[in-house]
PDB file of C-alpha atoms in Angstrom:
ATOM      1  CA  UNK J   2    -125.966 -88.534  50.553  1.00 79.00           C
ATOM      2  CA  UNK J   3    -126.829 -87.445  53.904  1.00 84.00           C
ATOM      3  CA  UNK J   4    -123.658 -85.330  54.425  1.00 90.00           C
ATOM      4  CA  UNK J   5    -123.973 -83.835  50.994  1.00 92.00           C
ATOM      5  CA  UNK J   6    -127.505 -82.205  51.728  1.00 89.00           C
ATOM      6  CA  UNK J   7    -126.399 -81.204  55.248  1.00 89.00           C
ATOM      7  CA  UNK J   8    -123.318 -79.528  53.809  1.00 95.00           C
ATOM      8  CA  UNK J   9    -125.970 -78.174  51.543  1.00 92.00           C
ATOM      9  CA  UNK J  10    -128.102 -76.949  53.741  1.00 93.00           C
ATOM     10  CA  UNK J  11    -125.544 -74.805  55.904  1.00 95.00           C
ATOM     11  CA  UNK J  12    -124.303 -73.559  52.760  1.00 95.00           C
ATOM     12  CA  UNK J  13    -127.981 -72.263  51.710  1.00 95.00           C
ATOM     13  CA  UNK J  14    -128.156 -70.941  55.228  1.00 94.00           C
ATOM     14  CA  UNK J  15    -125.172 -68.936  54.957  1.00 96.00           C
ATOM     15  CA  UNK J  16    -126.343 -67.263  51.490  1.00 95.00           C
ATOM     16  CA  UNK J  17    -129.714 -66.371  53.098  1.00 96.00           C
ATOM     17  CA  UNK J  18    -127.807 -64.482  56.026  1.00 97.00           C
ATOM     18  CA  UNK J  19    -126.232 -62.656  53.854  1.00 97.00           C
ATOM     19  CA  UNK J  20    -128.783 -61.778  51.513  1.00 96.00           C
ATOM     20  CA  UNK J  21    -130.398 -60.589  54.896  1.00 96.00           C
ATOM     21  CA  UNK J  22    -128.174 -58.393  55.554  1.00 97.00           C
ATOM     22  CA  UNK J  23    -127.909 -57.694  51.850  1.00 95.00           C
ATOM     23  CA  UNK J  24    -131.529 -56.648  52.518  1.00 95.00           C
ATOM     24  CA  UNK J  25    -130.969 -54.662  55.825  1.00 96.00           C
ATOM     25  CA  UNK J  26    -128.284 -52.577  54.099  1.00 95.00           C
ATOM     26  CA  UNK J  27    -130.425 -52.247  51.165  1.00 93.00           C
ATOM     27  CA  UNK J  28    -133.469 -50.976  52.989  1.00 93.00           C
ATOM     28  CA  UNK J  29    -131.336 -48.589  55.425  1.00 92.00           C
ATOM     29  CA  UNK J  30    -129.434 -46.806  52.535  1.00 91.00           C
ATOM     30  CA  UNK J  31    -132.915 -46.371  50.976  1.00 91.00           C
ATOM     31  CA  UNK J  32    -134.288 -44.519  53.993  1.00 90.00           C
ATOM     32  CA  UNK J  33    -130.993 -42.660  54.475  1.00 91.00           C
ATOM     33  CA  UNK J  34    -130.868 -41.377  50.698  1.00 89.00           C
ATOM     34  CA  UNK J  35    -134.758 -40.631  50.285  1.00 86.00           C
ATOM     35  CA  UNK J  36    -135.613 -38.880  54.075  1.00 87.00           C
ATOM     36  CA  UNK J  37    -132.172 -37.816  54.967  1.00 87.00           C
ATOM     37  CA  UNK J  38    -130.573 -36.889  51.482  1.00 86.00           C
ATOM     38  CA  UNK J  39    -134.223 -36.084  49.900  1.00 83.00           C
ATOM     39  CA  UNK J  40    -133.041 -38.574  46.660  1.00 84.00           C
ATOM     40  CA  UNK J  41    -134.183 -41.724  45.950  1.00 82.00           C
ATOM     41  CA  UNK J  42    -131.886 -44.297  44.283  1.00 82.00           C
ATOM     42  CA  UNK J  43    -133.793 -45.960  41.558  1.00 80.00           C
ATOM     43  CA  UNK J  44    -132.304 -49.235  41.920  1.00 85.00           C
ATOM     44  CA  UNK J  45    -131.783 -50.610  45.881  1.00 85.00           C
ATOM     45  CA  UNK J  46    -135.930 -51.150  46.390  1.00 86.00           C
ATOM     46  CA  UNK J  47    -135.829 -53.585  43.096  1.00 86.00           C
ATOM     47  CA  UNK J  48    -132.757 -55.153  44.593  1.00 89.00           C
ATOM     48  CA  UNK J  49    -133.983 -55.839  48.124  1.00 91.00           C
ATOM     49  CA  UNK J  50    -137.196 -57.154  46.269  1.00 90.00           C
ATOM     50  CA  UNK J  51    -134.645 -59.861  44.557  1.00 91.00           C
ATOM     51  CA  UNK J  52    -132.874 -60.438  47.332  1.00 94.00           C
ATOM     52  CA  UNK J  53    -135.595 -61.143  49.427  1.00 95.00           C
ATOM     53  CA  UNK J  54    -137.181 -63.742  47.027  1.00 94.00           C
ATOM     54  CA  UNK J  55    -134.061 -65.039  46.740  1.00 95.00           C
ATOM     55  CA  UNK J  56    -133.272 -65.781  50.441  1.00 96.00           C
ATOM     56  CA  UNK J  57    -136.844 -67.026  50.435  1.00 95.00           C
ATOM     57  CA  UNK J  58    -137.056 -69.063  47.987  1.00 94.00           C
ATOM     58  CA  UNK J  59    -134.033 -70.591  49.112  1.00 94.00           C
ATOM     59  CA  UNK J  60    -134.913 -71.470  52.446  1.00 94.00           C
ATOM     60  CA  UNK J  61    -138.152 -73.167  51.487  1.00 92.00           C
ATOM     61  CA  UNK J  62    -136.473 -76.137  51.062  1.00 90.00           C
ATOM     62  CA  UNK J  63    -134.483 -76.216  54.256  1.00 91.00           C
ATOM     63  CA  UNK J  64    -138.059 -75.869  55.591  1.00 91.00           C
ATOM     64  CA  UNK J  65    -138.726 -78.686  54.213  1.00 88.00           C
ATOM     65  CA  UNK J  66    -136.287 -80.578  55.553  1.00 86.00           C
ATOM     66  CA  UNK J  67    -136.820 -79.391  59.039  1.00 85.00           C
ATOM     67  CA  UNK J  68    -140.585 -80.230  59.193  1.00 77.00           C
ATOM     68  CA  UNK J  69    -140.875 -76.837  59.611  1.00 68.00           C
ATOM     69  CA  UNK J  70    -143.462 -76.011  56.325  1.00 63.00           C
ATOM     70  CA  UNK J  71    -147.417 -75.106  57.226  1.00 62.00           C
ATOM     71  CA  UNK J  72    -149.104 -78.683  57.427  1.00 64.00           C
ATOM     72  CA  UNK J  73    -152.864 -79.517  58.640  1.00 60.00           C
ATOM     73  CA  UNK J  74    -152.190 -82.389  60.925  1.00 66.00           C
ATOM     74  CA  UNK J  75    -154.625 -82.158  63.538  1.00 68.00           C
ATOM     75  CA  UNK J  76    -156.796 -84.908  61.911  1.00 69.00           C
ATOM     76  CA  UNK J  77    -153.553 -86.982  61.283  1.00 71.00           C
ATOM     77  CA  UNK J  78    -152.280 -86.662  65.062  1.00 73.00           C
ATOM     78  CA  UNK J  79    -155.541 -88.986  66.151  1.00 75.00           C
ATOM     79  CA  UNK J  80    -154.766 -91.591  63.671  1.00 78.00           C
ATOM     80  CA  UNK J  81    -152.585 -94.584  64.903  1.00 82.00           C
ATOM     81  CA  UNK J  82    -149.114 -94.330  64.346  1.00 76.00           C
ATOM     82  CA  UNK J  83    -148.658 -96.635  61.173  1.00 78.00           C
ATOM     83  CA  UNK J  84    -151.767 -94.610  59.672  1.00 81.00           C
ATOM     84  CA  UNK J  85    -150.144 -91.282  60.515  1.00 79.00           C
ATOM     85  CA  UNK J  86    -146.701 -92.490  58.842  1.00 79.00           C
ATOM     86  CA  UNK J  87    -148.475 -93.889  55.898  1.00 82.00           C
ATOM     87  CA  UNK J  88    -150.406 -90.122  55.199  1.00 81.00           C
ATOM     88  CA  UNK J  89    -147.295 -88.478  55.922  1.00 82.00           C
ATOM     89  CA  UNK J  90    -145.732 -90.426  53.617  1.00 85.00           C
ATOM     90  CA  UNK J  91    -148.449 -89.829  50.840  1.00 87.00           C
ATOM     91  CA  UNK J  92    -148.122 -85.870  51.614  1.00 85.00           C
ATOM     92  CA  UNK J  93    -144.925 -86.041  50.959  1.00 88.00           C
ATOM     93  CA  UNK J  94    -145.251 -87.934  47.567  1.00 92.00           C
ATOM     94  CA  UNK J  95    -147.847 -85.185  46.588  1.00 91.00           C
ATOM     95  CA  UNK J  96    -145.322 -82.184  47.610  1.00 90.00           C
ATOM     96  CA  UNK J  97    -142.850 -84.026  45.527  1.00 93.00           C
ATOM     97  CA  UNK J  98    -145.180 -84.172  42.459  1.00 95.00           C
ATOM     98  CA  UNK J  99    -146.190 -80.394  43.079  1.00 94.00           C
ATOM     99  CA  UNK J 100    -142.427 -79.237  43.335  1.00 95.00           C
ATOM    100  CA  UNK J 101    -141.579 -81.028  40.145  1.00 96.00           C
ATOM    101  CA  UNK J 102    -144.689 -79.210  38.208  1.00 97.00           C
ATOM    102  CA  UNK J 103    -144.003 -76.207  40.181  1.00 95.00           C
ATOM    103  CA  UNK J 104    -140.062 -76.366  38.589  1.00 96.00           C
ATOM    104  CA  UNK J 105    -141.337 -77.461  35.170  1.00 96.00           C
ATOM    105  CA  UNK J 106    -143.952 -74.492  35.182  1.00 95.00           C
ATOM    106  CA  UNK J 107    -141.757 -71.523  37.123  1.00 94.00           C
ATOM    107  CA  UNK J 108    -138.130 -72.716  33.945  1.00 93.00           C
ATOM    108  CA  UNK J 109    -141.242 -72.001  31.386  1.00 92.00           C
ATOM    109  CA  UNK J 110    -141.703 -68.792  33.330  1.00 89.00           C
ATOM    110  CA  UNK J 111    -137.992 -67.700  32.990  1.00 88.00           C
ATOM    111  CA  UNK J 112    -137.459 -68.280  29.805  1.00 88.00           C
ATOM    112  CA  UNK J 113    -140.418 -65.992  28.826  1.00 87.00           C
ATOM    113  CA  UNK J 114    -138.884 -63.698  30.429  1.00 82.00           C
ATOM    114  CA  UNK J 115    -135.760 -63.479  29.039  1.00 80.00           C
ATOM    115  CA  UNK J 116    -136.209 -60.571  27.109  1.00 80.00           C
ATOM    116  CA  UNK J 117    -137.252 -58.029  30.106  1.00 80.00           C
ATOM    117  CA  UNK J 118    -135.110 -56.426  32.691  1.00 79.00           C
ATOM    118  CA  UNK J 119    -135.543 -54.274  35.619  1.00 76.00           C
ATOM    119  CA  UNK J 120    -135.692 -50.423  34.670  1.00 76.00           C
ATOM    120  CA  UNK J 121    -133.762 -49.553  37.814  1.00 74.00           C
ATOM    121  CA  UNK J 122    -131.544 -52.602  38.515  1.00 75.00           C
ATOM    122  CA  UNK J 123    -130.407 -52.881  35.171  1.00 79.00           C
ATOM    123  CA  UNK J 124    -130.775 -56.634  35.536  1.00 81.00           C
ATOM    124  CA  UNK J 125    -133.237 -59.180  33.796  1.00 83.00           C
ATOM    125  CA  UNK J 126    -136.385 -60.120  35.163  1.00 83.00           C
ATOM    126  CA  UNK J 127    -135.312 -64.351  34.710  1.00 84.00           C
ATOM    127  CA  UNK J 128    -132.058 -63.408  37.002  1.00 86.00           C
ATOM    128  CA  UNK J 129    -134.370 -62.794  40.061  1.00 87.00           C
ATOM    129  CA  UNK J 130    -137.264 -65.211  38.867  1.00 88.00           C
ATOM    130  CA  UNK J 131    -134.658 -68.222  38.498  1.00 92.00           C
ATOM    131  CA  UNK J 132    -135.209 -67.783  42.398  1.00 93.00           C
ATOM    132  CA  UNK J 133    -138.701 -70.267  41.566  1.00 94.00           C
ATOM    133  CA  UNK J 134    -137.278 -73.222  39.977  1.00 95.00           C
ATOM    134  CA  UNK J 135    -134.243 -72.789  42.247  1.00 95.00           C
ATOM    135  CA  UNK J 136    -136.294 -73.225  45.101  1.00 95.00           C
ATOM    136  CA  UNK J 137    -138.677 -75.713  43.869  1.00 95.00           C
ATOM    137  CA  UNK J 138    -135.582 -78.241  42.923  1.00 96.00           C
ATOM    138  CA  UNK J 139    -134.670 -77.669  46.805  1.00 95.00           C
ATOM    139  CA  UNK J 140    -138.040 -78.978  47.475  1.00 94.00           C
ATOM    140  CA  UNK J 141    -137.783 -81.744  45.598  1.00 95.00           C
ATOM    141  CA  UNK J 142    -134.375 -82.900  46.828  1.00 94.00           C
ATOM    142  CA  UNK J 143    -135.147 -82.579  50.315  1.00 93.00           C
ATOM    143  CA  UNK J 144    -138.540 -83.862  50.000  1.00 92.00           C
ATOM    144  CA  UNK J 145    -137.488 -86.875  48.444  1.00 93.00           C
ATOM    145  CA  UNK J 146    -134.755 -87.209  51.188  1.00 92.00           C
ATOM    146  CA  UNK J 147    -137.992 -87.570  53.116  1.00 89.00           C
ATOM    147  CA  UNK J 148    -139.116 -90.292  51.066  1.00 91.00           C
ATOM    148  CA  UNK J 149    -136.531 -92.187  51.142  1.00 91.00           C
ATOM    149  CA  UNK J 150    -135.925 -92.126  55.134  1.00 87.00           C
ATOM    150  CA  UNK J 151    -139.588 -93.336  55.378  1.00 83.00           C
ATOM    151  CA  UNK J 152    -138.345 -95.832  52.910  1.00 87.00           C
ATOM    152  CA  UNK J 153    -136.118 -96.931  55.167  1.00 86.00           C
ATOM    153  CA  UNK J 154    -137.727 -97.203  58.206  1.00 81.00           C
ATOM    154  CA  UNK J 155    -140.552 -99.158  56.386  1.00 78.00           C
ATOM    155  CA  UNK J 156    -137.706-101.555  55.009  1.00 81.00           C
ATOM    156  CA  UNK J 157    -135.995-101.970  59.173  1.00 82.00           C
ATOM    157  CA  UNK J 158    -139.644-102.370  60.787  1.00 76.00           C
ATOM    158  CA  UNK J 159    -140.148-104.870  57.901  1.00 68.00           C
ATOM    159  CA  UNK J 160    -136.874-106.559  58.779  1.00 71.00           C
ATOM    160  CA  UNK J 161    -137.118-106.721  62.545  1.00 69.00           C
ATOM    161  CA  UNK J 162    -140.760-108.553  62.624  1.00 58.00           C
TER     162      UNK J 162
END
């Protein structure tokens, strides 16, 4: 499983490079075109919007993963070490219940959506606002990849007293 959600996670790396660039481009064209060619283009601001929750949304789970997601630990780092596991272990719990209401509640929000589409982009509004559920699955699956390692290291510890 471990290989699948690394190969996973470069893969979701890659994409977010290149919707950054995807947003760099975006962004330069738009500053060409409207104070260079006095003409704005009604569509590449809407796009780099999408791409940029996109890439964001994206990445929040390989956040995630990495440890790398705002956290207050600074009461948590004075606790003893099987006390500092043990809330760690319940934060994670609670981030997995959140990301499952969050995907639950964000699917409800696509679908009413369904019907509405960006003026300039031509595209509809659930196409960029899939980017919510999207991420908050990635949450999920790399949170509970946390889970389980602390799972694990609970079941060795157990196994080696």
């Amino acid at each position: 499983m471990k290989k699948i959600l690394d190969k996973m996670e470069r893969v979701i790396c890659a994409v977010c490079m290149a919707l950054f660039v995807v947003i760099a481009v975006l962004i330069a064209v738009q500053v060409f075109t409207r104070y260079v060619l006095s003409n704005t283009l009604s569509w590449s601001e809407q796009a780099a919007r999408g791409a940029f929750i996109w890439m964001i949304m994206l990445y929040s789970g390989v956040l995630v993963r990495k440890g790398g997601n705002l956290g207050f630990d600074i009461m948590t780092q004075k606790l003893p070490s099987k006390l500092k596991h043990l809330c760690s272990f319940f934060a994670e719990i609670i981030i997995l219940l959140f990301s499952a209401y969050w995907f639950y509640q964000s699917f409800q929000l696509c679908l009413s959506f369904q019907d509405f589409s960006f003026s300039g982009l031509k595209v509809p509004y659930n196409a960029i606002y899939a980017a919510e559920p999207a991420g908050a699955f990635l949450i999920a699956v790399y949170t509970l990849e946390l889970i389980l390692c602390h799972i694990q290291d609970i079941l060795r510890k157990g196994a080696e007293a």
